Amino acid sequence: GSGAPSSSSSPEPASWEGRMAVLVGLIAKPKLNGKIVTPGKFHATGKLQGRYDVKVSGEGQALAIKGANLRRPSAEERRGELIARVVEREVEEWKAEQAVDMALDSQ
């Protein structure tokens, strides 16, 4: 071997922030493996050193996830997640419009 690091499909530490990722290899919460998330703040120091704040839909609080437990999503996974996010946003906007309409109708 050349001693050069092997190319990896995983970004360097701290570069997962704000990027779509898939949870993998979780032992304490295996049901979350395969979930698509967008990691938040990377903790470079302190008790959570080397972990990202990750909010998972349906989980009460953000989790602290190691970069080793994140992978890039496939093109198909990205497409599906982006479609789901657009639909969710549209539904929220529709609900807000309905609430305004109901408020105006009750005046």
mmCIF file of C-alpha atoms in Angstrom:
data_model
loop_
_atom_site.group_PDB
_atom_site.id
_atom_site.type_symbol
_atom_site.label_atom_id
_atom_site.label_comp_id
_atom_site.label_asym_id
_atom_site.label_seq_id
_atom_site.Cartn_x
_atom_site.Cartn_y
_atom_site.Cartn_z
ATOM 1 C CA GLY A 1 0.000 0.000 0.000
ATOM 2 C CA SER A 2 1.019 3.563 -0.587
ATOM 3 C CA GLY A 3 0.143 4.592 2.949
ATOM 4 C CA ALA A 4 -2.253 7.184 1.548
ATOM 5 C CA PRO A 5 -5.671 7.253 3.177
ATOM 6 C CA SER A 6 -8.249 5.282 1.278
ATOM 7 C CA SER A 7 -10.941 7.358 -0.367
ATOM 8 C CA SER A 8 -14.089 7.282 1.684
ATOM 9 C CA SER A 9 -17.640 8.236 0.883
ATOM 10 C CA SER A 10 -17.852 9.947 4.279
ATOM 11 C CA PRO A 11 -16.964 13.622 4.698
ATOM 12 C CA GLU A 12 -14.348 14.751 7.196
ATOM 13 C CA PRO A 13 -15.432 15.630 10.763
ATOM 14 C CA ALA A 14 -17.572 18.759 11.037
ATOM 15 C CA SER A 15 -18.403 18.670 7.338
ATOM 16 C CA TRP A 16 -21.625 16.720 7.912
ATOM 17 C CA GLU A 17 -23.244 19.858 9.368
ATOM 18 C CA GLY A 18 -26.316 20.732 7.322
ATOM 19 C CA ARG A 19 -25.787 17.875 4.835
ATOM 20 C CA MET A 20 -28.240 15.060 4.306
ATOM 21 C CA ALA A 21 -27.014 11.785 5.840
ATOM 22 C CA VAL A 22 -28.260 8.282 6.647
ATOM 23 C CA LEU A 23 -27.926 6.832 10.151
ATOM 24 C CA VAL A 24 -25.998 3.540 10.210
ATOM 25 C CA GLY A 25 -24.529 1.182 12.794
ATOM 26 C CA LEU A 26 -26.497 2.488 15.765
ATOM 27 C CA ILE A 27 -26.534 -0.106 18.535
ATOM 28 C CA ALA A 28 -28.474 1.676 21.294
ATOM 29 C CA LYS A 29 -31.267 2.689 18.879
ATOM 30 C CA PRO A 30 -31.127 0.205 15.984
ATOM 31 C CA LYS A 31 -34.633 1.155 14.794
ATOM 32 C CA LEU A 32 -33.142 4.481 13.659
ATOM 33 C CA ASN A 33 -30.654 2.873 11.269
ATOM 34 C CA GLY A 34 -31.574 3.843 7.723
ATOM 35 C CA LYS A 35 -33.312 7.089 8.742
ATOM 36 C CA ILE A 36 -32.344 10.140 6.722
ATOM 37 C CA VAL A 37 -31.301 13.114 8.841
ATOM 38 C CA THR A 38 -29.585 16.483 8.527
ATOM 39 C CA PRO A 39 -26.866 16.720 11.187
ATOM 40 C CA GLY A 40 -26.579 19.987 13.057
ATOM 41 C CA LYS A 41 -23.788 21.331 15.222
ATOM 42 C CA PHE A 42 -20.538 19.351 15.447
ATOM 43 C CA HIS A 43 -19.030 19.210 18.931
ATOM 44 C CA ALA A 44 -15.246 19.593 18.628
ATOM 45 C CA THR A 45 -14.713 19.588 22.408
ATOM 46 C CA GLY A 46 -16.484 18.702 25.620
ATOM 47 C CA LYS A 47 -18.664 15.817 26.710
ATOM 48 C CA LEU A 48 -20.107 15.345 23.202
ATOM 49 C CA GLN A 49 -16.746 15.680 21.418
ATOM 50 C CA GLY A 50 -16.773 14.134 17.942
ATOM 51 C CA ARG A 51 -20.568 13.989 17.741
ATOM 52 C CA TYR A 52 -23.256 15.862 15.851
ATOM 53 C CA ASP A 53 -26.611 17.072 17.100
ATOM 54 C CA VAL A 54 -29.110 15.108 15.028
ATOM 55 C CA LYS A 55 -32.881 15.559 15.157
ATOM 56 C CA VAL A 56 -34.786 12.466 14.103
ATOM 57 C CA SER A 57 -38.438 12.773 13.165
ATOM 58 C CA GLY A 58 -40.532 11.151 15.897
ATOM 59 C CA GLU A 59 -37.784 11.313 18.535
ATOM 60 C CA GLY A 60 -38.341 13.752 21.379
ATOM 61 C CA GLN A 61 -34.909 15.326 21.619
ATOM 62 C CA ALA A 62 -31.878 15.666 19.407
ATOM 63 C CA LEU A 63 -29.396 12.809 19.565
ATOM 64 C CA ALA A 64 -25.597 13.045 19.703
ATOM 65 C CA ILE A 65 -24.348 10.935 16.774
ATOM 66 C CA LYS A 66 -20.753 10.074 15.844
ATOM 67 C CA GLY A 67 -19.641 10.824 12.297
ATOM 68 C CA ALA A 68 -18.889 7.101 11.917
ATOM 69 C CA ASN A 69 -22.647 6.495 12.217
ATOM 70 C CA LEU A 70 -23.433 8.662 9.189
ATOM 71 C CA ARG A 71 -23.174 7.872 5.496
ATOM 72 C CA ARG A 72 -24.066 9.699 2.332
ATOM 73 C CA PRO A 73 -27.483 8.790 0.976
ATOM 74 C CA SER A 74 -27.831 7.203 -2.430
ATOM 75 C CA ALA A 75 -29.337 9.269 -5.235
ATOM 76 C CA GLU A 76 -32.608 7.373 -4.783
ATOM 77 C CA GLU A 77 -32.659 8.022 -1.016
ATOM 78 C CA ARG A 78 -31.943 11.731 -1.614
ATOM 79 C CA ARG A 79 -34.745 12.008 -4.173
ATOM 80 C CA GLY A 80 -37.233 10.312 -1.844
ATOM 81 C CA GLU A 81 -36.250 12.503 1.104
ATOM 82 C CA LEU A 82 -36.386 15.712 -0.921
ATOM 83 C CA ILE A 83 -39.850 14.814 -2.220
ATOM 84 C CA ALA A 84 -41.000 14.012 1.325
ATOM 85 C CA ARG A 85 -39.657 17.358 2.593
ATOM 86 C CA VAL A 86 -41.421 19.299 -0.174
ATOM 87 C CA VAL A 87 -44.699 17.494 0.496
ATOM 88 C CA GLU A 88 -44.351 18.122 4.248
ATOM 89 C CA ARG A 89 -43.697 21.827 3.654
ATOM 90 C CA GLU A 90 -46.689 22.097 1.295
ATOM 91 C CA VAL A 91 -48.961 20.391 3.823
ATOM 92 C CA GLU A 92 -47.801 22.764 6.578
ATOM 93 C CA GLU A 93 -48.456 25.786 4.338
ATOM 94 C CA TRP A 94 -51.913 24.447 3.468
ATOM 95 C CA LYS A 95 -52.723 23.913 7.164
ATOM 96 C CA ALA A 96 -51.633 27.484 7.932
ATOM 97 C CA GLU A 97 -53.829 28.820 5.118
ATOM 98 C CA GLN A 98 -56.773 26.778 6.400
ATOM 99 C CA ALA A 99 -56.296 28.178 9.904
ATOM 100 C CA VAL A 100 -56.291 31.731 8.530
ATOM 101 C CA ASP A 101 -59.398 31.040 6.450
ATOM 102 C CA MET A 102 -61.203 29.585 9.484
ATOM 103 C CA ALA A 103 -60.221 32.584 11.600
ATOM 104 C CA LEU A 104 -61.502 34.998 8.940
ATOM 105 C CA ASP A 105 -64.712 33.009 8.496
ATOM 106 C CA SER A 106 -65.431 33.146 12.256
ATOM 107 C CA GLN A 107 -65.256 36.958 12.356
#
